[in-house]
PDB file of C-alpha atoms in Angstrom:
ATOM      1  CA  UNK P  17      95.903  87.761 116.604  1.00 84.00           C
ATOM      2  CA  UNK P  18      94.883  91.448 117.247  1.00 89.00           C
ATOM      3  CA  UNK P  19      94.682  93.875 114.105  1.00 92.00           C
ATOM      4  CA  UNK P  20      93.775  97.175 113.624  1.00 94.00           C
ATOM      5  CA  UNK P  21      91.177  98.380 110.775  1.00 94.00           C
ATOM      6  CA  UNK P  22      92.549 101.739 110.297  1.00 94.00           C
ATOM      7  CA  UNK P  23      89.032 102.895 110.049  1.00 91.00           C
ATOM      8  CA  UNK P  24      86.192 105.029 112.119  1.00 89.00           C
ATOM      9  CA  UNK P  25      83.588 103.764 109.989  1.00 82.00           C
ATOM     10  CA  UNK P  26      81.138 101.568 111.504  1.00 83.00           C
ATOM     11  CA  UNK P  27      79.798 100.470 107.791  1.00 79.00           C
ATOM     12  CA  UNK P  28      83.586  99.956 106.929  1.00 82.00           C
ATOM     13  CA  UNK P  29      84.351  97.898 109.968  1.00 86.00           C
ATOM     14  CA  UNK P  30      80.913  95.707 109.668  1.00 84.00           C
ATOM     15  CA  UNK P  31      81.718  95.283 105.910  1.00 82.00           C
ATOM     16  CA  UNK P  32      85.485  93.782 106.365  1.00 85.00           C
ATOM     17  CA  UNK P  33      85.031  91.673 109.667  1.00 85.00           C
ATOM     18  CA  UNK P  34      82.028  89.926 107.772  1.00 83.00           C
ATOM     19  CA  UNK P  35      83.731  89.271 104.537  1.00 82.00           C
ATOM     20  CA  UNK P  36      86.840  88.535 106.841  1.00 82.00           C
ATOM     21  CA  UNK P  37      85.003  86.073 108.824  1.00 82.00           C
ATOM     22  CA  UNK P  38      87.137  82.973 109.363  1.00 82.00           C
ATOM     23  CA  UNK P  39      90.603  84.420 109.702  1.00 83.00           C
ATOM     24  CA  UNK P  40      92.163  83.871 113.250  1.00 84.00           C
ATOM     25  CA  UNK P  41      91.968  87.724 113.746  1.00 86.00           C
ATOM     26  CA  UNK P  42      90.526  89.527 116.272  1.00 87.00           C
ATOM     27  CA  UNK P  43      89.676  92.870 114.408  1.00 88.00           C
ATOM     28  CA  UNK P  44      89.844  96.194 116.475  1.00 90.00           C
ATOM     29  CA  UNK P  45      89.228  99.808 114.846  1.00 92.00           C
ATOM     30  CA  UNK P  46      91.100 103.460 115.552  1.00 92.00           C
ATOM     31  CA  UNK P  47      87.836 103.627 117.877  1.00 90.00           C
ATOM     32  CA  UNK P  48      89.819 101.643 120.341  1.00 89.00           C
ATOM     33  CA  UNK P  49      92.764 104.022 119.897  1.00 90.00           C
ATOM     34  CA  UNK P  50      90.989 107.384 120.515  1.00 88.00           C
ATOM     35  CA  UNK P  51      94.611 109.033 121.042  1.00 88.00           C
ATOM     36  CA  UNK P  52      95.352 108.264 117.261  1.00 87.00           C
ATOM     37  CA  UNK P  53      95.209 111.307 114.991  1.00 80.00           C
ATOM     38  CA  UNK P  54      93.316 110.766 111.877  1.00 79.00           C
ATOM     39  CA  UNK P  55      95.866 110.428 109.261  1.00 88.00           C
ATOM     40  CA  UNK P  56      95.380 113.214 106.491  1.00 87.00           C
ATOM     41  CA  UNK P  57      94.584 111.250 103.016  1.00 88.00           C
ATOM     42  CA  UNK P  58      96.634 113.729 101.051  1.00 89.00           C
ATOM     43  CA  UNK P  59      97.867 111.504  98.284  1.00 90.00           C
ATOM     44  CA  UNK P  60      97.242 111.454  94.387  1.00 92.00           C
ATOM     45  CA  UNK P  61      96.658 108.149  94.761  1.00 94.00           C
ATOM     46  CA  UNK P  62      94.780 105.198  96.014  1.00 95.00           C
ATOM     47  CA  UNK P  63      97.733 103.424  96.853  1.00 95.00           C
ATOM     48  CA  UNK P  64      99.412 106.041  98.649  1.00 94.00           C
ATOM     49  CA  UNK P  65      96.358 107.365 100.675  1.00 94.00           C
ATOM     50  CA  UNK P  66      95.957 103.119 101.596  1.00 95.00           C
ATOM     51  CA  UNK P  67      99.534 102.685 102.445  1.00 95.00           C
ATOM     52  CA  UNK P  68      99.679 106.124 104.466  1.00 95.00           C
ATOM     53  CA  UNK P  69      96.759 105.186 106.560  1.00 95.00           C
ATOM     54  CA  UNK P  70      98.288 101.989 106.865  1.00 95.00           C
ATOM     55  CA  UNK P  71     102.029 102.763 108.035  1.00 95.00           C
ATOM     56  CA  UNK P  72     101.081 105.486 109.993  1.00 94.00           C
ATOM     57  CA  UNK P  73      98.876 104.106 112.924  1.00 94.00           C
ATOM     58  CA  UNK P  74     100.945 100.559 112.604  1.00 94.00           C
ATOM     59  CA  UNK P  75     103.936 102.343 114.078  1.00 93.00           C
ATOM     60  CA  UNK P  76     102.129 104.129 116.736  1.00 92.00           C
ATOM     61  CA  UNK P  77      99.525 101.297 117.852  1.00 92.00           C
ATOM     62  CA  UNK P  78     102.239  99.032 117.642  1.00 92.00           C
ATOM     63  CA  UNK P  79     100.026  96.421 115.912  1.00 93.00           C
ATOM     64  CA  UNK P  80      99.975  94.944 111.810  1.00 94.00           C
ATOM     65  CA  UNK P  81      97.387  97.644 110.182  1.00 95.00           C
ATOM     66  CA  UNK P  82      94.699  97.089 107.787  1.00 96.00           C
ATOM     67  CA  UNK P  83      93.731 100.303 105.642  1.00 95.00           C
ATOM     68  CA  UNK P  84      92.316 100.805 102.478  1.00 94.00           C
ATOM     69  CA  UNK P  85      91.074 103.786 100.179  1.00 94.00           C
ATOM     70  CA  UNK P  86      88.512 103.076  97.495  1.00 94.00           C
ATOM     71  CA  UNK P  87      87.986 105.365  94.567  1.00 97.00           C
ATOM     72  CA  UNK P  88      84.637 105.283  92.355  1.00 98.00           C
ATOM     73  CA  UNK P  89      85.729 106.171  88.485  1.00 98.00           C
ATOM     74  CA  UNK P  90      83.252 107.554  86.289  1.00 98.00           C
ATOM     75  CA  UNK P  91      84.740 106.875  82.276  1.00 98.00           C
ATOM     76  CA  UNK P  92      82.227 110.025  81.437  1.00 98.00           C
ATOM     77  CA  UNK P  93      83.973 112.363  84.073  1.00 98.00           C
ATOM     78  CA  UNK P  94      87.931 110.960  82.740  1.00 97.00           C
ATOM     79  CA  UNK P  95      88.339 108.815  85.910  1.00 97.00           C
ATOM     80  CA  UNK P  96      86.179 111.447  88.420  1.00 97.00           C
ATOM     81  CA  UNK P  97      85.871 111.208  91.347  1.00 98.00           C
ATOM     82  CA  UNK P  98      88.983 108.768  91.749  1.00 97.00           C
ATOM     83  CA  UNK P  99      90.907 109.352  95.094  1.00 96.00           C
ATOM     84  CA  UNK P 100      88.498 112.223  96.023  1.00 95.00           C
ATOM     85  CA  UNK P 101      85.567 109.960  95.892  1.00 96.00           C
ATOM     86  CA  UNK P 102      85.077 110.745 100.141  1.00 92.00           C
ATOM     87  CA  UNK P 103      85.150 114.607  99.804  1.00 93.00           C
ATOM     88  CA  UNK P 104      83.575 114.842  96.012  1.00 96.00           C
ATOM     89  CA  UNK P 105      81.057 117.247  97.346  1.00 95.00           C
ATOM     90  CA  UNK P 106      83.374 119.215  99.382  1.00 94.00           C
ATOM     91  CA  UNK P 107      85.348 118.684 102.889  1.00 90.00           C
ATOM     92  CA  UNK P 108      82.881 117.260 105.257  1.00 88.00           C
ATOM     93  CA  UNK P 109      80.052 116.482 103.152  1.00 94.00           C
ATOM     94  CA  UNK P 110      77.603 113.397 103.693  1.00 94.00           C
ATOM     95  CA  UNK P 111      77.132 110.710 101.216  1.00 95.00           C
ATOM     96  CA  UNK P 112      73.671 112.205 100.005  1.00 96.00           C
ATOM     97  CA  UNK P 113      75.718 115.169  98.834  1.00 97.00           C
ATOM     98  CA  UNK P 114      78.259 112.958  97.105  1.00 97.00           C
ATOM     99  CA  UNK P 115      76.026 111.209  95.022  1.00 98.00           C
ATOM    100  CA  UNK P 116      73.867 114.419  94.199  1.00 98.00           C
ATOM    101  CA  UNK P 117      76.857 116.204  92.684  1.00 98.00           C
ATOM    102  CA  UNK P 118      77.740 113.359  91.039  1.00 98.00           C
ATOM    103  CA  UNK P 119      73.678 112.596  89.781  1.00 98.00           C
ATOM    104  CA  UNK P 120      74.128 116.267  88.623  1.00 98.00           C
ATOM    105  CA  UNK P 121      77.626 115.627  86.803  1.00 98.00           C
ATOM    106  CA  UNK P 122      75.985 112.996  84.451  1.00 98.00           C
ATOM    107  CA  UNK P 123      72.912 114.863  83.823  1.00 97.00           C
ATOM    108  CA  UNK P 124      71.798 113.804  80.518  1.00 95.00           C
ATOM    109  CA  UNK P 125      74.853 111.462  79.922  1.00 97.00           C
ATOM    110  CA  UNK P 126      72.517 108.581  78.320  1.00 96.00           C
ATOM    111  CA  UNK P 127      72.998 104.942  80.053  1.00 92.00           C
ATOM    112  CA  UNK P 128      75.292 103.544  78.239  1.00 95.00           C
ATOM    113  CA  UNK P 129      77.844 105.658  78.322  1.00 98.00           C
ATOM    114  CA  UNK P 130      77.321 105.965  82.198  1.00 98.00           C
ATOM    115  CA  UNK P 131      79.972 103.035  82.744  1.00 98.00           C
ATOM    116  CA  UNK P 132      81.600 103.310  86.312  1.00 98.00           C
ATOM    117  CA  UNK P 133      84.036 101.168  88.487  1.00 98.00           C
ATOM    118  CA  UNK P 134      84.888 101.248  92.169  1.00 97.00           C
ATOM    119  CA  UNK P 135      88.599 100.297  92.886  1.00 97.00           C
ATOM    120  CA  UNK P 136      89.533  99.583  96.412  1.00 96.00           C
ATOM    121  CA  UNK P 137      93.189  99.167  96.925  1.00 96.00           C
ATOM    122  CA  UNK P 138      94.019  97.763 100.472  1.00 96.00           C
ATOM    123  CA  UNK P 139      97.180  97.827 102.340  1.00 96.00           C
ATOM    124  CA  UNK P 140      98.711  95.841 104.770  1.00 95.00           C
ATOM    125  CA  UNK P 141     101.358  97.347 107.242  1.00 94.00           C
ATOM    126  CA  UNK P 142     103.781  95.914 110.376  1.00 92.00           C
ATOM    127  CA  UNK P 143     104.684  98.201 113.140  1.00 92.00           C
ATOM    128  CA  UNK P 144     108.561  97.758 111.597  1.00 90.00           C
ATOM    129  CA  UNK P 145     106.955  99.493 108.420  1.00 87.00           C
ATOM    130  CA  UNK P 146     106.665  96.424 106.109  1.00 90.00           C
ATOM    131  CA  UNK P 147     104.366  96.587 103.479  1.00 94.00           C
ATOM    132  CA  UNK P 148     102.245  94.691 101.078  1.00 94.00           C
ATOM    133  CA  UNK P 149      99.669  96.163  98.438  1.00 94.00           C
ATOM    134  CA  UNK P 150      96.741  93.852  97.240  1.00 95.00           C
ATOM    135  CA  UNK P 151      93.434  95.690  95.090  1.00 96.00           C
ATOM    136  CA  UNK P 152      89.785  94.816  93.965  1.00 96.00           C
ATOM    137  CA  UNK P 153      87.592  96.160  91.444  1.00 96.00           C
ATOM    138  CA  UNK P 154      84.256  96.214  90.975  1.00 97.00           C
ATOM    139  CA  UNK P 155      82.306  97.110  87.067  1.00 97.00           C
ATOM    140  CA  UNK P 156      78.966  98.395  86.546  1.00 98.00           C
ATOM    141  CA  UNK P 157      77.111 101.505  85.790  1.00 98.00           C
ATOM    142  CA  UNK P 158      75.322 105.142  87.285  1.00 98.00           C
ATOM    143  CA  UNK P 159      72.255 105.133  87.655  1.00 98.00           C
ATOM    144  CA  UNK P 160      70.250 107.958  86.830  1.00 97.00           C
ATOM    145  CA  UNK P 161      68.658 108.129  90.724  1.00 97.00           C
ATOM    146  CA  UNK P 162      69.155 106.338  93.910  1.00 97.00           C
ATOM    147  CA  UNK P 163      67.895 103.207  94.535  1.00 97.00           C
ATOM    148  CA  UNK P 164      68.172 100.634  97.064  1.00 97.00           C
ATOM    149  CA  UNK P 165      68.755 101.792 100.987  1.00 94.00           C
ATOM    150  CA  UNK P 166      71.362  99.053 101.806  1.00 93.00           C
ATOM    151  CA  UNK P 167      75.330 100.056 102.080  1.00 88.00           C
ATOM    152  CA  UNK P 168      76.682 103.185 102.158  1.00 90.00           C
ATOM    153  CA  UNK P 169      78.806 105.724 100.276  1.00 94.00           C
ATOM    154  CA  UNK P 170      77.896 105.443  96.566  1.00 97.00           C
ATOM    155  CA  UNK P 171      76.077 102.201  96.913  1.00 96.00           C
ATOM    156  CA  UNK P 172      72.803 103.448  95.763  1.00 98.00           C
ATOM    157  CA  UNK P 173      73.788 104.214  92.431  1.00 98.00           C
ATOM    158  CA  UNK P 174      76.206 101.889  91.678  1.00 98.00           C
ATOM    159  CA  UNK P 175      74.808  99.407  89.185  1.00 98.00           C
ATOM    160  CA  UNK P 176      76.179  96.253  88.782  1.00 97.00           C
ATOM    161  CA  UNK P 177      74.800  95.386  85.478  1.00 94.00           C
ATOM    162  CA  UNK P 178      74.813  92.079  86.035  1.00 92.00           C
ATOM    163  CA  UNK P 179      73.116  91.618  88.614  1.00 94.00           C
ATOM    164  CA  UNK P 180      70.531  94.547  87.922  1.00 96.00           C
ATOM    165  CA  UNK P 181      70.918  95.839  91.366  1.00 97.00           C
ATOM    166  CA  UNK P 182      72.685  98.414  92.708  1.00 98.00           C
ATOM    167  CA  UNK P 183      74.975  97.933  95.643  1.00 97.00           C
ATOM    168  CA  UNK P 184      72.196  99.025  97.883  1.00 96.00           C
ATOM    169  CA  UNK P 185      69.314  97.011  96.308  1.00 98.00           C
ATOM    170  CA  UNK P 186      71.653  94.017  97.824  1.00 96.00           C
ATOM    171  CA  UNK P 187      71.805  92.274 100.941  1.00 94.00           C
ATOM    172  CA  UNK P 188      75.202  92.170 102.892  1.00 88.00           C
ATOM    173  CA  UNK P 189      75.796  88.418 101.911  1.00 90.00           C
ATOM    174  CA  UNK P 190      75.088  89.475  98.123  1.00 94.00           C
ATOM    175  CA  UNK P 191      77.191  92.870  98.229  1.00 92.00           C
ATOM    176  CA  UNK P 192      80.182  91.297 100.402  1.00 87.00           C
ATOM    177  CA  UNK P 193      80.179  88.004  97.768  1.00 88.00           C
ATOM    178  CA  UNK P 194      80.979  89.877  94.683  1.00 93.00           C
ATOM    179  CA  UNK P 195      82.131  93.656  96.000  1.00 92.00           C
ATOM    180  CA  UNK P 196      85.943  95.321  95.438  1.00 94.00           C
ATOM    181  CA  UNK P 197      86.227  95.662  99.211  1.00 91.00           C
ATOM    182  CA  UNK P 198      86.110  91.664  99.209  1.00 91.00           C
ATOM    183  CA  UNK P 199      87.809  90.682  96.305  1.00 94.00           C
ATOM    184  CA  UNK P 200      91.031  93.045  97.781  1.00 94.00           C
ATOM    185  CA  UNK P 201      90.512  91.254 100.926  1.00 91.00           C
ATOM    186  CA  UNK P 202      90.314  87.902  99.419  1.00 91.00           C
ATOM    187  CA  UNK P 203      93.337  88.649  97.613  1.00 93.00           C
ATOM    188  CA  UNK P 204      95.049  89.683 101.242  1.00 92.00           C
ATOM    189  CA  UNK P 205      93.548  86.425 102.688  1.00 90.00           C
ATOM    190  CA  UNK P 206      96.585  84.367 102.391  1.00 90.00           C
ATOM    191  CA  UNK P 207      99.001  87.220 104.076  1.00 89.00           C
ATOM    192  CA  UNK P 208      96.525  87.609 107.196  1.00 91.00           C
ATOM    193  CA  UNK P 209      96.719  83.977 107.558  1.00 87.00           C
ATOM    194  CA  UNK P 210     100.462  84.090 107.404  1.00 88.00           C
ATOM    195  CA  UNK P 211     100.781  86.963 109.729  1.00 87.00           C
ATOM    196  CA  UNK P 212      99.127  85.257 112.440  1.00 85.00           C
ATOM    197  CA  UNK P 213     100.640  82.252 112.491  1.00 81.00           C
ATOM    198  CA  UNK P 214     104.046  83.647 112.270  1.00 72.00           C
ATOM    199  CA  UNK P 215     104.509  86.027 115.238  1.00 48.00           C
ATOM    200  CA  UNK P 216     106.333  88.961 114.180  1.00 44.00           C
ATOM    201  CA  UNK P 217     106.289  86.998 110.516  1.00 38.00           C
ATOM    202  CA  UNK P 218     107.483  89.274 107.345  1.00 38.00           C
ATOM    203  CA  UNK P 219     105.596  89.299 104.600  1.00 37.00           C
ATOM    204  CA  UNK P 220     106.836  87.413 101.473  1.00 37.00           C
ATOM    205  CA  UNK P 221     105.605  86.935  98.042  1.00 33.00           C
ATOM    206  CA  UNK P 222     107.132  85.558  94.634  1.00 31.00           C
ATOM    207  CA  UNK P 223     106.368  88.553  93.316  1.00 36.00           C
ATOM    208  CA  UNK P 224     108.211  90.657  95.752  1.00 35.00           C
ATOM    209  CA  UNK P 225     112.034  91.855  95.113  1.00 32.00           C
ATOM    210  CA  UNK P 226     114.166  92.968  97.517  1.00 37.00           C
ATOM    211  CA  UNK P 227     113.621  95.537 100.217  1.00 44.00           C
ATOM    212  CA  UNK P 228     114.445  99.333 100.116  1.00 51.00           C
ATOM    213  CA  UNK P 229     114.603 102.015 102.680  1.00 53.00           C
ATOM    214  CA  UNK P 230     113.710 105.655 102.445  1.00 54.00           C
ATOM    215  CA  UNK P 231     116.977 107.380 102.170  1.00 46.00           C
ATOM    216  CA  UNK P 232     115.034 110.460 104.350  1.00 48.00           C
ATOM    217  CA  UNK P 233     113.445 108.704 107.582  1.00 52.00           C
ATOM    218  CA  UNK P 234     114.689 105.272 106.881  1.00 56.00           C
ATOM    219  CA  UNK P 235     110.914 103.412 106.557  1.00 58.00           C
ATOM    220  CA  UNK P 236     111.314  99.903 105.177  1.00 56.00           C
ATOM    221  CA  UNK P 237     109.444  99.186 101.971  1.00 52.00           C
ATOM    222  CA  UNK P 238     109.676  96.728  98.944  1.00 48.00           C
ATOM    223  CA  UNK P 239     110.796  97.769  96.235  1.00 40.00           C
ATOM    224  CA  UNK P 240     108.141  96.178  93.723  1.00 35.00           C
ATOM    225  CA  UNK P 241     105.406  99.241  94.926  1.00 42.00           C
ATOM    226  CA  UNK P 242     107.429 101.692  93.191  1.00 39.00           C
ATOM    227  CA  UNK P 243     105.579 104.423  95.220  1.00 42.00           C
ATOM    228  CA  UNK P 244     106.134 108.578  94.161  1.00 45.00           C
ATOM    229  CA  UNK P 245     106.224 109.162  97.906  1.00 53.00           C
ATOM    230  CA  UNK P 246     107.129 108.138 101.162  1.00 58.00           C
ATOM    231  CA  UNK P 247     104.143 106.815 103.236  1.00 57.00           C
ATOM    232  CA  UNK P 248     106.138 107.760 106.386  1.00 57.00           C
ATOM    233  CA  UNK P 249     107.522 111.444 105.095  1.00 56.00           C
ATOM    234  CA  UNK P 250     105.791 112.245 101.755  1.00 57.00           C
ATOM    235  CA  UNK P 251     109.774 111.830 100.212  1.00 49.00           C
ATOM    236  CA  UNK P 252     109.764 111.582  96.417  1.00 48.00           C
ATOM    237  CA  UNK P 253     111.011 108.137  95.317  1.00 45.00           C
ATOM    238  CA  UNK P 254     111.146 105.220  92.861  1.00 42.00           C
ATOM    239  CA  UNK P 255     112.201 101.806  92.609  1.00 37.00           C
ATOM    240  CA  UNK P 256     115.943 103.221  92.312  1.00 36.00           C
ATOM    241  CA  UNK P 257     116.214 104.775  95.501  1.00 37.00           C
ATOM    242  CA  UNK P 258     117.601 102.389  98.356  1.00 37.00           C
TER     243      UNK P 258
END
């Protein structure tokens, strides 16, 4: 089975097809759709940015859709920099920058109160607009400067206390055995197994109810996400509507 990584990252794509390894898939990123707009992560939330970038190139490539949108929250900074953990530094900035402004947010913040997590929620999506949710998180800690030149993104000052490492001090089989990327993806496991070996299968779960349909553009959803918006039309709705 063909599916798409709604993703241009290279790190991204290297990071899921490893800890993926073993599913019948045959992964494929938006680099093999160059006609594909980049979908604009304009959500509130991690679940809606994951389940926009999800829906949105499903329908057009015409193929189930794998996206997901990670969030690093700082307890010091109330949650900070959440669902703006990509841009923290401003639009277009590198990762360097993103970890500077955040090294400079927690500027004498002592260690222990420097407790972090990174939260990846992922989201599955059919071309029909089905839907399933699954998430990973990952504790540990600032540090006070980089270390480590493994990863990307915030990995090199991410502590994970336990191990007394950061992200980037790791190597891939280390990182991908224990990260929030794979723990979402193990948790999505079972439905990529069941969506290739059920052609055109729909996803089902005990703890899904029944489905619902934006009452604006008519995209097919389950109920149980209880989104604020549409992933297909940004439409305000709850688990009432449908």
């Amino acid at each position: 089975m063909k599916l798409l990584l709604a993703t241009r990252n290279a790190h991204k794509v290297g990071e899921i097809s490893r800890i993926g390894e073993g599913l019948p898939i045959e992964w494929v990123s938006l680099r093999a759709f160059p006609g594909l707009a980049e979908v604009e992560e304009d959500g509130e939330t991690l679940e809606e940015n994951a389940a926009k970038k999800a829906v949105v190139p499903a329908r057009s490539s015409g193929l189930w859709t794998l996206a997901d949108d990670t969030g690093l929250e700082v307890k010091a900074l109330d949650g900070q920099p959440g669902v703006r953990s990509a841009r923290y530094a401003g639009p277009g900035c590198d990762y360097a920058a993103n970890n500077q402004k955040l090294l400079q947010a927690l500027a004498g913040v002592p260690a222990g109160e420097r407790g972090a997590s990174f939260r990846c929620v992922m989201a599955l999506a059919s071309p029909e607009g089905r839907l399933l949710i699954e998430e990973g998180r990952l504790e540990g800690a600032i540090t006070e400067a980089p270390r480590g030149s493994e990863g990307f993104g915030y990995d090199p000052i991410f502590l994970v206390t336990e191990a007394g490492k950061t992200l980037a001090e790791m190597t891939a089989e280390e990182k991908n055995a224990l990260s929030h990327r794979a723990l979402a993806l193990s948790r999505m496991r079972p439905h990529l197994r069941q969506v290739a070996s059920e052609s055109g299968g729909v996803l089902r779960t005990a703890s899904q109810r029944r489905a619902s349909r934006c009452p604006l553009c008519g995209l097919e959803m389950e109920a149980w996400h209880c989104r604020e918006r549409c992933p297909g039309c940004g439409y305000q709705i709850d688990c009432s509507d449908g």
